Coordinates of N, CA and C and ligand atoms in Angstrom, one line a residue:
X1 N 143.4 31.8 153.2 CA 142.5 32.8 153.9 C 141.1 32.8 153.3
X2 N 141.2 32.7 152.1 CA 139.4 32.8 151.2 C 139.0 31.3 151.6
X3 N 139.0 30.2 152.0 CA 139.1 29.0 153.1 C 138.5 29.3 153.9
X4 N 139.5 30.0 154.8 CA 138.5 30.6 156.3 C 137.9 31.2 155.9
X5 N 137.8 32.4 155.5 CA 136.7 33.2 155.3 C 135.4 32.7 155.0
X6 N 135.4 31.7 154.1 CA 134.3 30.8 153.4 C 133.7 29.7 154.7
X7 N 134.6 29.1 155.1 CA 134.2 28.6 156.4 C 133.3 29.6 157.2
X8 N 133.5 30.8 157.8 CA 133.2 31.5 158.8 C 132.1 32.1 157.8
X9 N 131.7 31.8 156.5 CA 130.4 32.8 155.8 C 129.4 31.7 156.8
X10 N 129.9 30.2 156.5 CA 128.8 29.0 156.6 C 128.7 28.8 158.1
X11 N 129.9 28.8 158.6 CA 129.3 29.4 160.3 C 127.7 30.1 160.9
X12 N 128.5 31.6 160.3 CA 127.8 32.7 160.3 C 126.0 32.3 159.9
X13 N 126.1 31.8 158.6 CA 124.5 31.8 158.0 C 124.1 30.4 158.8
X14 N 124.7 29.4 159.0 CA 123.9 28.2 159.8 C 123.8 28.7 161.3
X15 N 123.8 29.9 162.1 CA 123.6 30.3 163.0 C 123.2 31.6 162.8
X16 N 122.4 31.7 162.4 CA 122.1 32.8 161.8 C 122.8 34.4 162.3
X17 N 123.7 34.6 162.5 CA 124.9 35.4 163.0 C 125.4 36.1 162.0
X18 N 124.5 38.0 162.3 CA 125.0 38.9 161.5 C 126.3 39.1 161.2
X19 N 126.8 38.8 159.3 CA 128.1 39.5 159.4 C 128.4 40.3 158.3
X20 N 128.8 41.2 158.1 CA 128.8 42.2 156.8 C 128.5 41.4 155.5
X21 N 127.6 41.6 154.5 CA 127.0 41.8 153.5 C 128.6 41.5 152.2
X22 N 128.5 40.6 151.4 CA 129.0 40.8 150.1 C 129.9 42.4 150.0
X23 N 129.0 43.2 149.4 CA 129.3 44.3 149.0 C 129.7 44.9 149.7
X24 N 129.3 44.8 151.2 CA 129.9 46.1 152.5 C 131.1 45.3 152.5
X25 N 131.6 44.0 152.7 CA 132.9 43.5 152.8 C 133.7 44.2 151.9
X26 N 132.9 43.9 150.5 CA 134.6 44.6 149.3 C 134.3 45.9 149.5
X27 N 133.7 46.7 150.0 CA 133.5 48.4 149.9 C 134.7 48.5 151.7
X28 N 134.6 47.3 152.2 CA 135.3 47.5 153.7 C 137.1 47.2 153.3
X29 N 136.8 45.9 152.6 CA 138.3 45.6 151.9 C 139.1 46.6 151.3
X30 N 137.9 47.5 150.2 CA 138.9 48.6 149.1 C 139.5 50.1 150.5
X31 N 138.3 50.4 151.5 CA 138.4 51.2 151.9 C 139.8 51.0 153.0
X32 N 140.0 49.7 153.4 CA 141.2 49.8 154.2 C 142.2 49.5 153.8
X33 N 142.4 48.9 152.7 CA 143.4 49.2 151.3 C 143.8 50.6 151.2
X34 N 142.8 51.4 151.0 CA 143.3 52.8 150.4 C 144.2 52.9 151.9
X35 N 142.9 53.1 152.8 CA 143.4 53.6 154.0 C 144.9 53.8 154.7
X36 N 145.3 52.3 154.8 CA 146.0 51.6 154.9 C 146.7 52.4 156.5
X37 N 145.2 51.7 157.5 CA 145.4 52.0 158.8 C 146.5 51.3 159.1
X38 N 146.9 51.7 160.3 CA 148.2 51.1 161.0 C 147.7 50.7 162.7
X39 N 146.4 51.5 162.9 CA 145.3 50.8 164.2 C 144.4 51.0 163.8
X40 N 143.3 50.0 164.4 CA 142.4 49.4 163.8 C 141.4 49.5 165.0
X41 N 140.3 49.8 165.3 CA 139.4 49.5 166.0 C 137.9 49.2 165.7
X42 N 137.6 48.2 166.0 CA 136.2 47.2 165.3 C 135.2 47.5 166.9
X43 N 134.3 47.9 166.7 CA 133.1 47.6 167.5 C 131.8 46.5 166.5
X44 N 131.8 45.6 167.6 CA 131.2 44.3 166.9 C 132.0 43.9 166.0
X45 N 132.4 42.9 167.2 CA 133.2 41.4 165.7 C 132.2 40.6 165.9
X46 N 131.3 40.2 166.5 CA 130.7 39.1 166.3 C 131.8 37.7 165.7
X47 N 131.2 37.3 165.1 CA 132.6 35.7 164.7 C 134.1 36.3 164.5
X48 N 134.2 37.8 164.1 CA 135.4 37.8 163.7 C 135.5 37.8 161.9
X49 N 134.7 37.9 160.9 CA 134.4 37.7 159.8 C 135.3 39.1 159.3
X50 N 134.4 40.2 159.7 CA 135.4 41.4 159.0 C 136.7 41.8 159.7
X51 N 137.1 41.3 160.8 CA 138.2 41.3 161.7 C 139.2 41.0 161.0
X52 N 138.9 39.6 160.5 CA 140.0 39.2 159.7 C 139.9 39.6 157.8
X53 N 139.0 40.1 157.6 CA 138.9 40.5 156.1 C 140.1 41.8 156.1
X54 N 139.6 42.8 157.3 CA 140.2 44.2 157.6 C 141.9 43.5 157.4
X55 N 142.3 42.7 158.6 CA 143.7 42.0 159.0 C 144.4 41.8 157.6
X56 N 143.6 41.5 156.7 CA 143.8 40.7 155.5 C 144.4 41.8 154.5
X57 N 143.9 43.0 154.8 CA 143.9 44.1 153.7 C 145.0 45.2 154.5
X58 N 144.8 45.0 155.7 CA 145.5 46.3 156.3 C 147.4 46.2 156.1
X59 N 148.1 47.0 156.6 CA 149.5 46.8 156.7 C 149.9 45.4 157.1
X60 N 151.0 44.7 157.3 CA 151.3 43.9 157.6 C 151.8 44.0 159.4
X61 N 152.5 45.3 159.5 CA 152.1 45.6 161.3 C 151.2 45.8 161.6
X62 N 149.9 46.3 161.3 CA 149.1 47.1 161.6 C 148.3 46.2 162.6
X63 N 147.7 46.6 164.0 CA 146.8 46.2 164.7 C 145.4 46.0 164.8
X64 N 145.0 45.5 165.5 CA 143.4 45.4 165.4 C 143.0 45.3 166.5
X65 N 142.3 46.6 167.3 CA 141.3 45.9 168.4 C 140.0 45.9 168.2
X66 N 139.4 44.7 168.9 CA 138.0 44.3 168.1 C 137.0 44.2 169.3
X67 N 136.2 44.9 169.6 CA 135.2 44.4 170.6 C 133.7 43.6 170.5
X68 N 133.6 42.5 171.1 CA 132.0 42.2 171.2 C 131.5 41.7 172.7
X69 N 130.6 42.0 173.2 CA 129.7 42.2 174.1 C 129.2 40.1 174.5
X70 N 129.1 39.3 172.9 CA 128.7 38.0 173.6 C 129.8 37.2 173.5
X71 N 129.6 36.7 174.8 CA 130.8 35.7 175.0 C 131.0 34.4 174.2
X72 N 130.0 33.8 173.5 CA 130.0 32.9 172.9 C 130.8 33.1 171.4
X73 N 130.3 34.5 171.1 CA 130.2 34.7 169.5 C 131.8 35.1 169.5
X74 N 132.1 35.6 171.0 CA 133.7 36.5 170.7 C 134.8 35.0 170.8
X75 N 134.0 33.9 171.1 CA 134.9 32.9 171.6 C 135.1 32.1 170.3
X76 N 134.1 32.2 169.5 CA 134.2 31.6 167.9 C 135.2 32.1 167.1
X77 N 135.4 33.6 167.6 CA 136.0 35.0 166.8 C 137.3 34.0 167.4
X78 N 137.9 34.2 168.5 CA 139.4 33.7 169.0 C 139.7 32.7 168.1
X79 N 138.5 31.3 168.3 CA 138.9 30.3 167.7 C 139.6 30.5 166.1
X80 N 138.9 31.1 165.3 CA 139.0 31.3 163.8 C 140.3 32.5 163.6
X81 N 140.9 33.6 164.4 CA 141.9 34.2 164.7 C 142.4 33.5 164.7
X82 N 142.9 32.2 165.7 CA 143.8 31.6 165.8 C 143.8 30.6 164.5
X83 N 142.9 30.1 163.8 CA 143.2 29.4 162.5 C 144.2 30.4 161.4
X84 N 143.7 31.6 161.3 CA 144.2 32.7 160.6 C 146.1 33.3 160.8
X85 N 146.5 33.6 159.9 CA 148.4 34.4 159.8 C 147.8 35.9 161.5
X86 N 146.6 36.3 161.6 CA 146.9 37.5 162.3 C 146.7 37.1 163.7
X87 N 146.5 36.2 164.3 CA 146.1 35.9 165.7 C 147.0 36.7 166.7
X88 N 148.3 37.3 166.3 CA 149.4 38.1 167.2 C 149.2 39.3 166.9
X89 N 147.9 39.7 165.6 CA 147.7 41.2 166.0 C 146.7 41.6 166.3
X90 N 145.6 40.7 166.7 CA 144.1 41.1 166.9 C 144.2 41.0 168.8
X91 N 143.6 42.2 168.8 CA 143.3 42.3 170.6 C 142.0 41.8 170.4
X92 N 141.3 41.2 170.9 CA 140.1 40.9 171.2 C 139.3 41.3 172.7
X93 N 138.7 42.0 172.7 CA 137.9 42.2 173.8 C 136.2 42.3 174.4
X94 N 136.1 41.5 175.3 CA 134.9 40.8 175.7 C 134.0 41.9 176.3
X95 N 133.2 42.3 176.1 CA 132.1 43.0 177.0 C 131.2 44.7 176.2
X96 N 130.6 45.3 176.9 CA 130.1 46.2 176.2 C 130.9 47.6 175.4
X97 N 130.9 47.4 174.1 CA 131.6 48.6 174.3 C 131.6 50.3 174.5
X98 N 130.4 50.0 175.6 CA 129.9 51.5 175.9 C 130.3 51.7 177.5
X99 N 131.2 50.8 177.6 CA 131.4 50.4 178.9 C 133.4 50.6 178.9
X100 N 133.4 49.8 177.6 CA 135.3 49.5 177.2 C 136.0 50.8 177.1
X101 N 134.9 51.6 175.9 CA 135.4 52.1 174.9 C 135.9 53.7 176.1
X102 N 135.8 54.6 176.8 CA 135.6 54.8 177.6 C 137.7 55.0 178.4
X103 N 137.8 53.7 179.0 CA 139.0 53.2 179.9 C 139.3 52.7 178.6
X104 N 139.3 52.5 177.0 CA 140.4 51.8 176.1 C 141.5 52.8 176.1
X105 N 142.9 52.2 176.0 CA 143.8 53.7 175.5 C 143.8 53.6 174.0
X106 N 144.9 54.1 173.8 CA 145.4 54.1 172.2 C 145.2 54.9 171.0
X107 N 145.8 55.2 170.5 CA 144.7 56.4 169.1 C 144.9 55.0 168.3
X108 N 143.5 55.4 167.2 CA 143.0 54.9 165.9 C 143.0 55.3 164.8
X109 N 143.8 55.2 163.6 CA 143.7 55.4 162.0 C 142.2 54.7 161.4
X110 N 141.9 54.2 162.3 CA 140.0 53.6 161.0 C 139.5 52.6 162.3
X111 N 138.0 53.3 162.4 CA 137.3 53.1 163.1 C 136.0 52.3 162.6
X112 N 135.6 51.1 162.7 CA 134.4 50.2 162.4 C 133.6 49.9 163.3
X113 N 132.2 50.9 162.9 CA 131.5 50.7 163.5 C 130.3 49.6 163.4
X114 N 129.9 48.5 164.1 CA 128.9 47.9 163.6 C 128.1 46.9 164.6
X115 N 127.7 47.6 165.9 CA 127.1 46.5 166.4 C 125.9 47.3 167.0
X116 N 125.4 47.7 168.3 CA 123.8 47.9 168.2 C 123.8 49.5 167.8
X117 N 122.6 48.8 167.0 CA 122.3 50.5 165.6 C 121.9 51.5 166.5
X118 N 121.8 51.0 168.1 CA 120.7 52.8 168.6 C 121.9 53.3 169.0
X119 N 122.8 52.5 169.1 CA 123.9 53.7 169.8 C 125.6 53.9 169.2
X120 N 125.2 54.1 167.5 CA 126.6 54.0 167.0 C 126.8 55.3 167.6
X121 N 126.2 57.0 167.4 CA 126.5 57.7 168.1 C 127.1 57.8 169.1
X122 N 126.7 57.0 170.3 CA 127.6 57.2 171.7 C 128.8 56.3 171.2
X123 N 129.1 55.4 170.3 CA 130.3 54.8 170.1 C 131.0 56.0 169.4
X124 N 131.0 56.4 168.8 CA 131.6 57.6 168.1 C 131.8 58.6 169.4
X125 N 130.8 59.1 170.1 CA 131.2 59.9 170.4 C 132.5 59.6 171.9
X126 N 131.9 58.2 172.6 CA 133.3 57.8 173.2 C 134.6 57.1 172.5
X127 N 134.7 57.2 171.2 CA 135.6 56.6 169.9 C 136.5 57.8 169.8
X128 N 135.7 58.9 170.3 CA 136.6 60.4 169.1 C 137.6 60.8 169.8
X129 N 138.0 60.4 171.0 CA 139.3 61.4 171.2 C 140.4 60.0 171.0
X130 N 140.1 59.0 170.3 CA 141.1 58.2 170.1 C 141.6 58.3 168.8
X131 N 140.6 59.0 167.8 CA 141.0 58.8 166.6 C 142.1 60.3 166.1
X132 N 143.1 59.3 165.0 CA 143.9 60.4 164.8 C 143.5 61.2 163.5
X133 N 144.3 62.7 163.7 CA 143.6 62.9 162.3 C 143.7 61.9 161.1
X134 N 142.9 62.3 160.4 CA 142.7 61.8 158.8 C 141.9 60.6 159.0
X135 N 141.6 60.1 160.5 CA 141.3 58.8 160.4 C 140.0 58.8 159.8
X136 N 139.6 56.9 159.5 CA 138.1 56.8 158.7 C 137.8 56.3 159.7
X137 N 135.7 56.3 159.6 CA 135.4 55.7 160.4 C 134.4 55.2 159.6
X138 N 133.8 54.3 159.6 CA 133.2 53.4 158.7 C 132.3 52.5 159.6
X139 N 131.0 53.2 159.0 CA 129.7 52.7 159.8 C 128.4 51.9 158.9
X140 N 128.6 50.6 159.4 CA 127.7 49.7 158.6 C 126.4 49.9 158.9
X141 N 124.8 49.3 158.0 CA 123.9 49.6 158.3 C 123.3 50.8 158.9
X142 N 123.5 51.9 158.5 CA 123.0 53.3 158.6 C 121.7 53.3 158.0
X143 N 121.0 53.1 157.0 CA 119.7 52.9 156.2 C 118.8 51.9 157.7
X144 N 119.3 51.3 158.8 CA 118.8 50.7 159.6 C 117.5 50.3 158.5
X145 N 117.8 48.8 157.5 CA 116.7 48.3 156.9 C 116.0 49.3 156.1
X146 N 116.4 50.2 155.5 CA 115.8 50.9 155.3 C 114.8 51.8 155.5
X147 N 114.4 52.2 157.0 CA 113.7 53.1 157.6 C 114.2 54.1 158.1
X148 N 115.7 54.4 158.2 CA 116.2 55.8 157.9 C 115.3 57.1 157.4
X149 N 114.8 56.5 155.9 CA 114.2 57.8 155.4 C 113.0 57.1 155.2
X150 N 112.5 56.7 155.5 CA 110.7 56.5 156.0 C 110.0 57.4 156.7
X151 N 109.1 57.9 156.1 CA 108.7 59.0 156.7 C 107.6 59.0 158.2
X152 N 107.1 57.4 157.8 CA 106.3 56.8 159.4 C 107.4 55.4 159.7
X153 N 108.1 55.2 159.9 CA 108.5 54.4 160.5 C 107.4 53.2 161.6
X154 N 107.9 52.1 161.6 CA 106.6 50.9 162.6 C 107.3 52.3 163.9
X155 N 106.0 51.5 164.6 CA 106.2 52.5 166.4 C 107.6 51.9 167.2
X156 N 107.2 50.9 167.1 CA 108.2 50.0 168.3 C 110.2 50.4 167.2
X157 N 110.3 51.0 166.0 CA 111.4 51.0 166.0 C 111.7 52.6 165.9
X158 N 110.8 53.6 166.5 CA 110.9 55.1 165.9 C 112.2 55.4 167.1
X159 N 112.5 54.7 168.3 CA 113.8 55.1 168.8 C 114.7 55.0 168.2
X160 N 115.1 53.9 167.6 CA 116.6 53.3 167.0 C 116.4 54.3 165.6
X161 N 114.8 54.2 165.2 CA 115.6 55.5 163.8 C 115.7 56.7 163.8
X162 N 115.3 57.1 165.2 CA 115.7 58.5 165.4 C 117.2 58.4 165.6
X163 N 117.6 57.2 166.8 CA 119.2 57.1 167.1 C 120.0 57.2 165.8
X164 N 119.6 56.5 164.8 CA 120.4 56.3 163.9 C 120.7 57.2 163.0
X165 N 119.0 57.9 162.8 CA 119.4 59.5 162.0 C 120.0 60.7 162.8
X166 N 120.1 60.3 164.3 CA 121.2 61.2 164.8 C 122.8 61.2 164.6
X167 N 123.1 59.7 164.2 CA 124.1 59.2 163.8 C 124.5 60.2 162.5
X168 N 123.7 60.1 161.8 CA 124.0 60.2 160.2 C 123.7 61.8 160.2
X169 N 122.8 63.0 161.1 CA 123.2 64.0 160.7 C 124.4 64.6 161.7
X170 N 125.3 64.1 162.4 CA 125.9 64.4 163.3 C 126.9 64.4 162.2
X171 N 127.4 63.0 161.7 CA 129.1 62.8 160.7 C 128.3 64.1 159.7
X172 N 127.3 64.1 158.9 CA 127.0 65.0 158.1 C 127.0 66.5 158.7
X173 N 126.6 67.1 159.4 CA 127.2 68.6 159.7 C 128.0 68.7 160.4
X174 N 128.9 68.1 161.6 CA 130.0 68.1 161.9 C 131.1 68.8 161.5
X175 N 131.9 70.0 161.3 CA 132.6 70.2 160.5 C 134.0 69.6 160.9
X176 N 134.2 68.8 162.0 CA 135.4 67.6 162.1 C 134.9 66.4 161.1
X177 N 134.2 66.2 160.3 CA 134.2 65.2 159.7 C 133.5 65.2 158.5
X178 N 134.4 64.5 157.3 CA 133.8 64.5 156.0 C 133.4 63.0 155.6
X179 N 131.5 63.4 155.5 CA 131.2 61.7 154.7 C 130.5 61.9 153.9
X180 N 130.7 60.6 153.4 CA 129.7 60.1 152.3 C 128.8 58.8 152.8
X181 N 127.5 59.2 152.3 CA 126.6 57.8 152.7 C 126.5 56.6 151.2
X182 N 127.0 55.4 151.9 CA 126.7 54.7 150.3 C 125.7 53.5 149.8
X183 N 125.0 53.7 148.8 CA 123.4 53.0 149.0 C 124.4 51.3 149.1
X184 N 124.8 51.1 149.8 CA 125.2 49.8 149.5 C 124.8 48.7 150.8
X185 N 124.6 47.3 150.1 CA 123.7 46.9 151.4 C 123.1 47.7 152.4
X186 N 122.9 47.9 153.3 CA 121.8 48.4 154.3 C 122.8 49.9 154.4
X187 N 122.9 50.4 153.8 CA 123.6 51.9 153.6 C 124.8 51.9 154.6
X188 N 126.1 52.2 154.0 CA 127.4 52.5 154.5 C 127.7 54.1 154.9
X189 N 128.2 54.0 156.3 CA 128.5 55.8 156.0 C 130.2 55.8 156.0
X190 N 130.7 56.3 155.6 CA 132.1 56.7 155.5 C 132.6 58.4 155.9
X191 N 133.2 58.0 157.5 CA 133.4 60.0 157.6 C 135.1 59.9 157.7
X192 N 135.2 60.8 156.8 CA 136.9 60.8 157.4 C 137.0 62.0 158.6
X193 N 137.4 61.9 159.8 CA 137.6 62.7 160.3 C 139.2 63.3 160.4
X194 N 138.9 64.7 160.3 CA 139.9 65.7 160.2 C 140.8 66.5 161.1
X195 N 139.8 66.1 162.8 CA 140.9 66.7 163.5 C 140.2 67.5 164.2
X196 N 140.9 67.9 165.5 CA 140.4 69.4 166.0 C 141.0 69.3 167.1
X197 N 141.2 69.9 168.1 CA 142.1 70.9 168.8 C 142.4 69.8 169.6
X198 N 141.3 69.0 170.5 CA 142.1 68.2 171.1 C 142.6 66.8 170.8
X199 N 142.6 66.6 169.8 CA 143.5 65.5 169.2 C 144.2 65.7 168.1
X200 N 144.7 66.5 167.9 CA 145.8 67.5 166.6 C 146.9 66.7 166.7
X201 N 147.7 66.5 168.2 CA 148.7 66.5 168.6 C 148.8 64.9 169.0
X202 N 148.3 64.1 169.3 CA 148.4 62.8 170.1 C 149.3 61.7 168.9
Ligands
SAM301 C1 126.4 42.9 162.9 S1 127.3 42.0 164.1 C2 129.0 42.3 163.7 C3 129.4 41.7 162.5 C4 130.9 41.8 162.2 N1 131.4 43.1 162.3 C5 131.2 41.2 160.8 O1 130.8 41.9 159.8 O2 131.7 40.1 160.7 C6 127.1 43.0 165.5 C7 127.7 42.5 166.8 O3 127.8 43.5 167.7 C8 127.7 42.9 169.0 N2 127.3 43.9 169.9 C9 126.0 44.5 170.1 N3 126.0 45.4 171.1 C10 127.3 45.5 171.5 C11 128.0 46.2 172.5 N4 127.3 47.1 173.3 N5 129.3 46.1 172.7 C12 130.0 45.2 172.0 N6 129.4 44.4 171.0 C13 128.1 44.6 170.8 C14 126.6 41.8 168.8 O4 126.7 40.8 169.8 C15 127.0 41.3 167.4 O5 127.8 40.2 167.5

């Protein structure tokens, strides 16, 4: 598996194709270890990189659906699934997921979020009535490069960091959800959420 993985790093960098960071991976690996989801839902697999890192660490039944929006990048992701032990537990699905997420069924134990920074919000917020209590949800690049807490941000990016610091005080006052933000690569948020009336029971 550290094989493929290493494969899919040199993929990734010779195409220049975002994929979690060194440190967000082992902070992704320890967190779904603890976790130890039993469903799995990934917004942005891109290649499939942390798809199968998560697969690697999660239960041995445990599922994974993974969405990405390009057809090229999700068809790399299949390819390398299929080299991998999990190819019979990853759903893979093609197209937007502000569009999927919406008609997806299923509840979720750990939620990964990581594909366009302006709208992890509306992923979350069409994500929440799937997740069960206790679940994590685990959101990469929150610091968006660091302009999060810039007090002038350039012009052309002051939407996405407003989007993004709506992201971040939303898990933070929320009282369905307890996080921590962590300075690591481009800042990690981690919320566990805890529940509330309409999904207590599912
Ligand atoms: C940072 S990459 C994901 C990296 C991957 N999670 C990893 O660490 O191996 C973000 C991916 O999200 C995808 N994406 C962007 N907008 C999307 C959307 N609306 N629906 C689904 N995927 C989207 C992009 O095409 C890109 O491949």
């Amino acid at each position: 598996m550290d094989d493929l993985l290493r494969s899919m790093e040199e993929y990734a960098a010779l195409r220049t194709i975002p994929v979690i960071g060194r440190d967000g991976a082992a902070l992704l690996a320890a967190t779904v270890a603890e976790a130890g989801p039993r469903t799995i839902l990934e917004i942005g697999t891109a290649i499939g990189y942390s798809t199968l890192l998560m697969a690697e660490r999660a239960p041995n039944d445990a599922v994974i659906t993974t969405i990405e929006v390009d057809a090229e990048r999700a068809a790399a992701a299949a390819a390398f699934f299929r080299r991998s032990r999990h190819a019979g537990r990853i759903d893979l699905l093609v197209g937007d997921a502000a569009a999927i997420l919406p008609v997806l069924g299923g509840t979720y134990d750990f939620l990964f979020i990581d594909a366009a920074k302006a709208h992890y919000l509306d992923y979350l917020a069409k994500a929440m009535d799937k997740l069960r209590p206790g679940a994590v949800v685990f959101a990469d690049n929150v610091y968006f490069y660091g302009l999060v807490t810039a007090e002038r941000p350039p012009r052309r990016m002051r939407t996405l960091v407003k989007r993004m610091r709506a992201y971040l005080d939303f898990v933070n006052s929320d009282a369905r959800f307890a996080t921590t933000v962590h300075p690591i690569g481009d800042g990690i948020a981690i919320s566990r959420f805890q529940g509330d009336d309409t999904n207590a029971h599912s």
